[in-house]
Short mmCIF file of C-alpha atoms and ligand atoms in Angstrom, two decimals:
data_model
loop_
_atom_site.label_atom_id
_atom_site.label_comp_id
_atom_site.label_asym_id
_atom_site.label_seq_id
_atom_site.Cartn_x
_atom_site.Cartn_y
_atom_site.Cartn_z
CA MET D 19 2.10 -51.71 -11.79
CA PRO D 20 1.04 -49.67 -8.74
CA TYR D 21 3.88 -47.82 -7.00
CA GLU D 22 3.85 -45.81 -3.79
CA ASN D 23 6.14 -42.93 -4.75
CA ILE D 24 6.23 -42.84 -8.54
CA LEU D 25 3.64 -42.63 -11.31
CA THR D 26 4.17 -44.30 -14.68
CA GLU D 27 2.26 -43.83 -17.90
CA ASN D 28 3.05 -45.00 -21.42
CA LYS D 29 2.00 -42.41 -24.02
CA ASN D 30 3.03 -42.70 -27.67
CA ALA D 31 5.76 -45.28 -26.92
CA THR D 32 7.21 -43.01 -24.24
CA LEU D 33 7.18 -44.01 -20.60
CA HIS D 34 6.55 -40.99 -18.39
CA ILE D 35 7.95 -41.60 -14.90
CA THR D 36 6.93 -38.98 -12.34
CA ILE D 37 8.42 -38.96 -8.87
CA ASN D 38 5.34 -38.41 -6.77
CA ARG D 39 6.38 -37.26 -3.31
CA ALA D 40 5.77 -33.55 -3.64
CA SER D 41 5.23 -33.04 0.11
CA LYS D 42 8.95 -33.89 0.57
CA LEU D 43 9.96 -32.12 -2.64
CA ASN D 44 10.30 -35.57 -4.24
CA ALA D 45 13.35 -36.41 -2.10
CA LEU D 46 14.78 -39.83 -2.91
CA ASN D 47 14.06 -42.23 -0.08
CA LYS D 48 14.67 -45.97 -0.15
CA VAL D 49 11.22 -46.81 -1.49
CA THR D 50 11.48 -44.25 -4.31
CA LEU D 51 14.90 -45.54 -5.35
CA SER D 52 13.71 -49.13 -5.38
CA GLU D 53 10.60 -48.18 -7.39
CA LEU D 54 12.73 -46.28 -9.90
CA ASN D 55 14.87 -49.40 -10.28
CA ALA D 56 11.77 -51.52 -10.94
CA ALA D 57 10.18 -49.02 -13.34
CA PHE D 58 13.34 -48.60 -15.43
CA LYS D 59 13.96 -52.35 -15.64
CA ALA D 60 10.34 -52.90 -16.71
CA ALA D 61 10.72 -50.16 -19.34
CA PHE D 62 13.86 -51.78 -20.77
CA ALA D 63 12.01 -55.08 -21.17
CA ASP D 64 8.89 -53.53 -22.72
CA ASP D 65 8.94 -53.33 -26.54
CA ASP D 66 6.16 -50.73 -26.39
CA VAL D 67 8.53 -48.28 -24.67
CA ARG D 68 11.00 -46.51 -26.94
CA ALA D 69 12.08 -43.66 -24.66
CA ILE D 70 11.59 -42.42 -21.12
CA ILE D 71 10.82 -39.01 -19.63
CA LEU D 72 11.66 -38.62 -15.95
CA THR D 73 10.19 -35.70 -14.01
CA GLY D 74 9.00 -34.65 -10.56
CA ASP D 75 5.44 -34.03 -9.42
CA GLY D 76 4.33 -30.47 -8.76
CA SER D 77 5.85 -27.21 -9.90
CA LYS D 78 8.39 -26.79 -7.11
CA ALA D 79 10.83 -29.67 -7.37
CA PHE D 80 12.24 -32.21 -9.75
CA VAL D 81 13.99 -33.88 -6.78
CA ALA D 82 15.38 -31.94 -3.78
CA GLY D 83 18.02 -34.58 -3.09
CA ALA D 84 18.49 -37.83 -1.28
CA ASP D 85 16.17 -38.09 1.72
CA ILE D 86 18.32 -36.55 4.47
CA SER D 87 16.12 -37.95 7.23
CA GLU D 88 16.99 -41.51 6.18
CA PHE D 89 20.79 -41.24 6.40
CA ALA D 90 21.41 -38.64 9.12
CA ASP D 91 22.52 -41.29 11.65
CA PHE D 92 24.37 -43.63 9.27
CA SER D 93 27.80 -45.14 10.05
CA VAL D 94 30.77 -45.08 7.65
CA ALA D 95 29.87 -48.55 6.34
CA GLN D 96 26.20 -47.64 5.89
CA GLY D 97 27.18 -44.45 4.07
CA ALA D 98 29.41 -46.36 1.67
CA ALA D 99 26.66 -48.93 1.06
CA LEU D 100 24.05 -46.20 0.46
CA SER D 101 26.26 -44.71 -2.24
CA SER D 102 27.34 -47.93 -3.95
CA GLU D 103 23.86 -49.45 -3.95
CA GLY D 104 22.39 -46.21 -5.31
CA HIS D 105 24.96 -46.10 -8.11
CA ALA D 106 24.25 -49.64 -9.23
CA SER D 107 20.50 -49.80 -8.77
CA VAL D 108 19.45 -46.40 -10.15
CA PHE D 109 22.07 -43.97 -11.43
CA ASP D 110 24.26 -46.34 -13.50
CA LEU D 111 21.13 -48.25 -14.52
CA ILE D 112 19.65 -45.06 -16.04
CA GLU D 113 22.92 -43.95 -17.65
CA ASN D 114 23.24 -47.34 -19.34
CA SER D 115 19.60 -47.50 -20.41
CA PRO D 116 19.36 -48.88 -23.95
CA LYS D 117 16.49 -46.41 -24.53
CA PRO D 118 17.02 -42.64 -24.41
CA VAL D 119 16.10 -41.08 -21.05
CA ILE D 120 15.27 -37.37 -20.79
CA ALA D 121 15.17 -35.54 -17.47
CA ALA D 122 12.42 -32.91 -17.47
CA ILE D 123 13.73 -30.64 -14.70
CA ASN D 124 10.62 -28.87 -13.44
CA GLY D 125 12.02 -27.17 -10.33
CA PHE D 126 14.70 -27.79 -7.71
CA ALA D 127 17.24 -30.45 -8.80
CA LEU D 128 19.55 -30.53 -5.81
CA GLY D 129 22.09 -33.09 -4.63
CA GLY D 130 20.79 -36.54 -5.56
CA GLY D 131 18.18 -34.77 -7.71
CA LEU D 132 20.77 -33.14 -9.92
CA GLU D 133 22.73 -36.40 -9.91
CA LEU D 134 19.59 -38.17 -11.12
CA ALA D 135 19.15 -35.63 -13.92
CA MET D 136 22.84 -35.98 -14.82
CA ALA D 137 22.50 -39.78 -15.10
CA CYS D 138 19.84 -39.19 -17.81
CA HIS D 139 21.00 -38.85 -21.42
CA ILE D 140 19.42 -35.45 -22.10
CA ARG D 141 18.27 -32.67 -19.75
CA VAL D 142 15.51 -30.15 -20.46
CA ALA D 143 14.86 -27.54 -17.76
CA SER D 144 11.95 -25.22 -17.13
CA GLU D 145 12.85 -21.53 -16.81
CA THR D 146 12.13 -21.78 -13.08
CA ALA D 147 14.44 -24.75 -12.40
CA LYS D 148 17.28 -24.43 -9.90
CA MET D 149 20.24 -26.80 -9.78
CA GLY D 150 23.12 -27.47 -7.43
CA LEU D 151 25.11 -29.95 -5.38
CA PRO D 152 24.70 -28.61 -1.81
CA GLU D 153 26.18 -31.69 -0.09
CA VAL D 154 29.30 -30.05 1.40
CA GLY D 155 26.93 -27.81 3.36
CA LEU D 156 25.68 -30.98 5.06
CA GLY D 157 29.19 -32.26 5.76
CA VAL D 158 29.08 -34.86 3.01
CA ILE D 159 29.98 -35.03 -0.69
CA PRO D 160 27.85 -35.89 -3.72
CA GLY D 161 27.55 -39.68 -3.57
CA TYR D 162 25.39 -40.63 -6.54
CA GLY D 163 27.90 -39.84 -9.28
CA GLY D 164 27.95 -36.04 -8.97
CA THR D 165 31.72 -35.68 -8.56
CA GLN D 166 32.17 -37.56 -11.85
CA ARG D 167 29.21 -36.64 -14.06
CA LEU D 168 29.23 -32.89 -13.35
CA PRO D 169 32.86 -32.47 -14.56
CA GLN D 170 32.01 -34.62 -17.62
CA LEU D 171 29.14 -32.28 -18.50
CA VAL D 172 30.49 -28.83 -17.63
CA GLY D 173 34.27 -29.27 -17.27
CA LYS D 174 36.39 -29.75 -14.15
CA GLY D 175 36.79 -26.10 -13.18
CA ARG D 176 33.11 -25.19 -13.22
CA ALA D 177 32.16 -28.48 -11.55
CA MET D 178 34.71 -28.00 -8.81
CA GLU D 179 33.38 -24.50 -8.11
CA MET D 180 29.76 -25.69 -7.94
CA ILE D 181 30.68 -28.59 -5.65
CA VAL D 182 32.95 -26.73 -3.20
CA THR D 183 30.74 -23.62 -2.96
CA ALA D 184 27.44 -25.60 -2.96
CA ASP D 185 26.10 -22.79 -5.17
CA VAL D 186 22.64 -23.24 -6.61
CA ILE D 187 22.36 -21.97 -10.19
CA ASN D 188 19.33 -21.01 -12.26
CA ALA D 189 18.26 -22.56 -15.56
CA ALA D 190 19.84 -19.85 -17.73
CA GLU D 191 23.24 -20.40 -16.09
CA ALA D 192 22.83 -24.18 -16.34
CA TYR D 193 22.21 -23.76 -20.06
CA ARG D 194 25.18 -21.42 -20.45
CA ILE D 195 27.59 -23.94 -18.93
CA GLY D 196 26.14 -26.92 -20.81
CA LEU D 197 24.51 -28.62 -17.84
CA VAL D 198 21.13 -28.69 -19.58
CA ASN D 199 20.39 -29.08 -23.29
CA HIS D 200 17.34 -26.79 -23.44
CA VAL D 201 15.46 -24.29 -21.27
CA VAL D 202 11.76 -23.72 -21.92
CA PRO D 203 8.79 -22.11 -20.16
CA ALA D 204 7.40 -24.46 -17.48
CA GLU D 205 4.21 -25.17 -19.43
CA GLU D 206 6.25 -26.34 -22.46
CA LEU D 207 8.59 -28.66 -20.56
CA ILE D 208 7.02 -32.02 -21.38
CA THR D 209 6.12 -30.97 -24.94
CA LYS D 210 9.76 -30.09 -25.58
CA CYS D 211 10.85 -33.54 -24.28
CA GLU D 212 8.20 -35.21 -26.47
CA GLU D 213 9.41 -33.23 -29.47
CA ILE D 214 12.95 -34.59 -28.95
CA ILE D 215 11.58 -38.11 -28.50
CA SER D 216 9.51 -37.88 -31.69
CA LYS D 217 12.83 -37.70 -33.56
CA VAL D 218 14.20 -40.70 -31.65
CA ILE D 219 11.14 -42.83 -32.39
CA SER D 220 11.58 -42.76 -36.16
CA LYS D 221 15.16 -44.09 -35.85
CA SER D 222 16.54 -47.60 -35.27
CA PRO D 223 16.13 -48.67 -31.62
CA VAL D 224 18.98 -51.14 -31.91
CA ALA D 225 21.36 -48.54 -33.40
CA ILE D 226 20.32 -46.07 -30.69
CA SER D 227 21.16 -48.55 -27.94
CA PHE D 228 24.57 -49.27 -29.54
CA ALA D 229 25.19 -45.51 -29.82
CA ILE D 230 24.40 -44.92 -26.12
CA GLN D 231 26.67 -47.81 -25.14
CA SER D 232 29.53 -46.47 -27.28
CA VAL D 233 29.28 -42.90 -25.95
CA ASN D 234 29.18 -44.17 -22.37
CA ALA D 235 32.20 -46.44 -22.92
CA GLY D 236 34.40 -43.38 -23.34
CA PHE D 237 33.59 -42.27 -19.79
CA VAL D 238 34.34 -45.54 -18.00
CA ALA D 239 37.81 -45.65 -16.44
CA GLY D 240 39.89 -48.34 -18.13
CA ALA D 241 37.43 -48.83 -20.99
CA ASN D 242 38.35 -47.87 -24.54
CA GLY D 243 35.51 -45.87 -26.09
CA TYR D 244 36.97 -46.17 -29.60
CA ALA D 245 37.15 -49.98 -29.28
CA ALA D 246 33.52 -50.07 -28.10
CA GLU D 247 32.52 -47.92 -31.08
CA ILE D 248 34.29 -50.23 -33.54
CA GLU D 249 32.69 -53.32 -32.02
CA ASN D 250 29.19 -51.80 -31.88
CA PHE D 251 29.52 -50.35 -35.40
CA GLY D 252 30.30 -53.86 -36.68
CA ALA D 253 27.44 -55.36 -34.69
CA CYS D 254 24.97 -53.01 -36.43
CA PHE D 255 25.72 -54.77 -39.73
CA GLY D 256 24.21 -57.98 -38.32
CA THR D 257 20.86 -56.35 -37.45
CA LYS D 258 17.54 -56.26 -39.32
CA ASP D 259 17.35 -52.53 -38.58
CA PHE D 260 20.56 -51.91 -40.56
CA LYS D 261 19.24 -53.91 -43.53
CA GLU D 262 15.94 -51.98 -43.35
CA GLY D 263 17.58 -48.55 -42.88
CA THR D 264 19.99 -48.90 -45.79
CA THR D 265 17.43 -50.61 -48.08
CA ALA D 266 14.84 -47.89 -47.35
CA PHE D 267 17.38 -45.19 -48.22
CA LEU D 268 18.29 -46.88 -51.52
CA GLU D 269 14.61 -47.45 -52.35
CA LYS D 270 13.89 -43.77 -51.47
CA ARG D 271 11.28 -44.66 -48.82
CA LYS D 272 10.90 -44.16 -45.07
CA ALA D 273 12.48 -46.88 -42.93
CA ASN D 274 10.23 -49.02 -40.80
CA PHE D 275 12.43 -50.32 -37.98
CA SER D 276 11.60 -53.44 -35.97
CA GLY D 277 14.21 -52.91 -33.25
CA ASN D 278 16.06 -56.14 -34.07
N1 COA L 302 15.45 -34.80 2.27
C1 COA L 302 14.40 -34.95 3.09
N2 COA L 302 13.37 -34.07 3.15
C2 COA L 302 13.43 -33.01 2.33
C3 COA L 302 14.51 -32.78 1.44
C4 COA L 302 15.55 -33.75 1.44
N3 COA L 302 16.61 -33.65 0.62
N4 COA L 302 14.31 -31.62 0.79
C5 COA L 302 13.13 -31.15 1.23
N5 COA L 302 12.59 -31.98 2.16
C6 COA L 302 11.34 -31.82 2.90
C7 COA L 302 11.44 -30.81 4.03
O1 COA L 302 12.01 -31.40 5.18
C8 COA L 302 9.99 -30.42 4.21
O2 COA L 302 9.35 -31.46 4.91
P1 COA L 302 8.31 -31.07 6.12
O3 COA L 302 7.25 -30.24 5.44
O4 COA L 302 7.82 -32.39 6.59
O5 COA L 302 9.10 -30.29 7.10
C9 COA L 302 9.46 -30.45 2.78
O6 COA L 302 10.33 -31.30 2.04
C10 COA L 302 9.40 -29.09 2.11
O7 COA L 302 10.70 -28.54 2.15
P2 COA L 302 11.04 -27.09 2.79
O8 COA L 302 12.48 -27.10 3.19
O9 COA L 302 10.03 -26.76 3.83
O10 COA L 302 10.80 -26.17 1.53
P3 COA L 302 11.46 -24.73 1.25
O11 COA L 302 10.71 -24.15 0.13
O12 COA L 302 11.55 -23.94 2.52
O13 COA L 302 12.98 -25.04 0.79
C11 COA L 302 14.69 -26.25 -0.40
C12 COA L 302 13.22 -25.75 -0.41
C13 COA L 302 14.86 -27.14 -1.63
C14 COA L 302 15.64 -25.05 -0.50
C15 COA L 302 14.95 -27.03 0.90
O14 COA L 302 13.95 -28.03 1.05
C16 COA L 302 16.30 -27.76 0.94
O15 COA L 302 17.32 -27.12 1.10
N6 COA L 302 16.28 -29.10 0.80
C17 COA L 302 17.49 -29.91 0.93
C18 COA L 302 18.35 -29.78 -0.30
C19 COA L 302 19.61 -30.58 -0.12
O16 COA L 302 20.47 -30.27 0.68
N7 COA L 302 19.71 -31.65 -0.92
C20 COA L 302 20.88 -32.49 -0.91
C21 COA L 302 20.65 -33.69 -0.07
S1 COA L 302 22.09 -34.73 -0.07
#
């Protein structure tokens, strides 16, 4: 499907989504957000896609934030709508993806860009990446999940410091505090993501989606993560993948999962 601001390509059962607005450092405008929504939904429905890599075009930026020029004159109501619609249509959508999503952070991941990376399940950064939530410097706060997902990933104290100082940190520091899973030279960024995905692809897609759902349930206010785990664990026993996985183990052969 042709998009204006993103590129998509399926390679080896992995959908590569590249935000393609390098002249604006891949800033998230309305069109880009709506295309991300469409591309992710299409990926969820496509049996030929087993995992997704999200990155930014060029070597300078993953995403330098929400597009400031689009919201500079917004009212209170428009600001609230911008945030809530963004949560539902892109950030929560990605977090709850049934297929693993890896952010390949190739440069600046600022504001909405870091929030986008944090909504992904795994983050791999290039050595040159820079990350931060600079919103308070603009008189606003992170509005695409940053005040919640950053503390979940790095702890409340470190998150609070990054948010109130608007400090931008480098990849080594992001790795040290657990914000990213891996740091690699820029030219190895996508290969490293593909290496992680090659492990995912040999496993049961249905079990993976139940696992993602169960982990996420523990971070939803009012939801009981343990109850979700118990329910999803039980549900696995009704799947063809479970039958195949356990039978293959007992027959000492490699499992061949169908994703059902
Ligand atoms: N929204 C809209 N446009 C943005 C943008 C954003 N978040 N970030 C960068 N751009 C645009 C710039 O306006 C510029 O456009 P122009 O060439 O038409 O003037 C272009 O992208 C290149 O950015 P520029 O600022 O010239 O690059 P730089 O190398 O001097 O600085 C940054 C890079 C990332 C430090 C700087 O762009 C920046 O601070 N961006 C905003 C980061 C931010 O506050 N994000 C949170 C938003 S809530």
